[in-house]
Amino acid sequence: MKSIRIGAGLGFYGDNWEPVAASIERGGVQFIASDHLAELTLAILQKDRQRDPALGYARDVVPMLIKLWPLMRERGVRFVCNAGGLNPRGAAQAVLAAFKAKGWQAKVAVVTGDDVLQRLQAADTGFDHLFTHEGVAGVRERLVFANAYVGAQPIVQALDAGADIVITGRVADAALFLGPLVHGLGWTLTGATSERDLTRLAQGLTVGHLLECSGQGSGGNFGSQGAWQAIPDLAHIGYPIAEVYEDGTALITKAPETGGRINFDTLRQQLLYEVHNPHAYFSPDVVLDMGHITLHDEGFDRVRLTGARGTAPTDTLKVVAGFRDGYKAEVTWGFSWPDAWDKAQAAQATIRTLLKDKRIPHDELYVEYPGLNSAHGALAPLPKPDALNQSNEIWTRLVLRTQDKAAADGFGRLFPWIGLSGPAYTCGFTGLHNTSELLGIWPTLIPRDVVEASVTVDMLGEVVS
Amino acid sequence: MSTIRIPLVRIAHARSGDKADWVDFGLFAWNAVGYQLLAREVTAERVQAHFAPWLPGEVDAWPLPNILALKFVLRGALQGGGARNLRLDNLGKAMAGALLRMEIDVTQDELDDALNAPRVGWWP
């Protein structure tokens, strides 16, 4: 039976690409699909784009491809990524400029059309918040980006046209994987209604979901007690690879002589990651029911995936928008033994007094104690104050949330006097004068035909004859 | 038979993720015996009660016996989302650990059975 092997690329902007080289060199992959965009990433890229309109893409794609392209060309491996972020064309041009400097040629396809900011800004109604059901009017003036999660179709089109590298903006994460599977295995994507077609797409979506977070599918971030230690050599972790068959069944594995572990436990942790209703996991290409999935260990780092079921996708696409939501400024300080806890409390009280005296406008002063409760909040049992006062040191992180940028900019100036005039034995201040803008996330839905009418695939670069 | 109180970490593993303002959890038993205990004890209501002192919010739950897992979603847990959250753990990556702190009541026999039954995953 026909099959193709596809490997995981990055799982987020800034992830390590060395494991991808191992998948190309030793993993026998024909495709790499690389997910550079977390939900939060567009907020980061928006800040880049505000500074320089030529940016707004995940810049790591350039050094990554400089490193991987010679290997990819040698092995005939093709590459799909969403590193375009808010500026796919800019990303493609940056890649091609870097290739040109090396004397390399490649066919680069650019997928655009996911940007729906103007539509949200122009709308009087609709685009209610997916979770809270509030109307978009309350944030419309503050929107800074809005992108729809596009499906696999334009990626299939780009690969069918012979692209070596496909660069998209906001597409559904798993579509990066589903695109090459549909292209390589001849599956029916658009208008699929038969059980066979939908099952294959559901399997392909599951493959994408298992691979899209790079090392998290192969034993990274394995949340257990007493078992994470059994996952070997995370320093040389191999990213997951899927061998996917024409009928949709798949074997999940990784390149030989790499670290990490692929088994029932590591894969099922990833299967449920960032999923809400597991019986209706929505994607633009198929709606997945995980209720009958089996993950069968076939031996060392080999797991068979079967049983995904699919139904036809809905006529809406998910949009994630970001809106300006005030500013934050933060300071972290430490006080040392003796009485470190009481000194931290006393110093914190002085800051609250100063905020009041100086009438500094703010919505919230958020306080946590790194090393004591910042991970688990009120669920973390704290030692009694007497015991805390015996601590070697107590660190306090104070964060001001305000709508007033000047108030955020001035927050750090409330602190330096403590060095000589506050309680004794401060052991460090960090984070003075570091105002950053807060962005709220606005998930909503949009009719898919509105978006898909604008999606285009353009081929850039020189064609290799 | 009297029961003993154990934290979930004794018999389960977990991962958390984020979407906008919601944190989701996958909670996994090491074997079918442990799964029966999780499915009986770890309801949406009890997960909500566990997190209530820190992060009140509605909880949705789904059982997935095919992979010996439970799925939970904790709504409104991220102060508006990762790019707005003031916490050091702005994405809730550590919150799966907070879930594993949750305590359930089991008999000693049930605990022994869950600890002694072999793990399903292939661990060399």
Tab-separated table of N, CA and C in Angstrom, chain A residues 275-281 287-291, chain B residues 62-64:
chain	number	residue	atom	x	y	z
A	275	VAL	N	-7.083	20.398	23.351
A	275	VAL	CA	-8.331	19.932	22.772
A	275	VAL	C	-9.430	20.264	23.770
A	276	HIS	N	-10.584	20.663	23.310
A	276	HIS	CA	-11.721	20.824	24.216
A	276	HIS	C	-12.575	19.566	24.111
A	277	ASN	N	-13.722	19.617	23.449
A	277	ASN	CA	-14.523	18.396	23.341
A	277	ASN	C	-13.806	17.388	22.429
A	278	PRO	N	-13.327	16.272	22.988
A	278	PRO	CA	-12.564	15.322	22.170
A	278	PRO	C	-13.428	14.575	21.147
A	279	HIS	N	-14.744	14.696	21.287
A	279	HIS	CA	-15.634	14.060	20.308
A	279	HIS	C	-15.987	15.003	19.162
A	280	ALA	N	-15.557	16.242	19.277
A	280	ALA	CA	-15.817	17.220	18.198
A	280	ALA	C	-14.646	18.194	18.164
A	281	TYR	N	-13.515	17.704	17.687
A	281	TYR	CA	-12.326	18.544	17.550
A	281	TYR	C	-12.396	19.185	16.164
A	287	VAL	N	-14.095	17.262	11.070
A	287	VAL	CA	-14.326	17.316	12.519
A	287	VAL	C	-14.009	15.930	13.072
A	288	LEU	N	-13.106	15.904	14.032
A	288	LEU	CA	-12.549	14.640	14.520
A	288	LEU	C	-13.237	14.189	15.798
A	289	ASP	N	-13.575	12.895	15.843
A	289	ASP	CA	-14.024	12.252	17.076
A	289	ASP	C	-12.908	11.323	17.540
A	290	MET	N	-12.354	11.616	18.728
A	290	MET	CA	-11.241	10.825	19.257
A	290	MET	C	-11.716	9.619	20.079
A	291	GLY	N	-13.034	9.460	20.181
A	291	GLY	CA	-13.576	8.482	21.122
A	291	GLY	C	-13.273	7.025	20.812
B	62	TRP	N	-14.926	15.165	29.901
B	62	TRP	CA	-15.279	14.063	29.021
B	62	TRP	C	-14.428	12.839	29.371
B	63	PRO	N	-15.032	11.669	29.498
B	63	PRO	CA	-14.245	10.442	29.676
B	63	PRO	C	-13.823	9.872	28.330
B	64	LEU	N	-12.623	9.326	28.261
B	64	LEU	CA	-12.130	8.665	27.044
B	64	LEU	C	-11.563	7.301	27.420
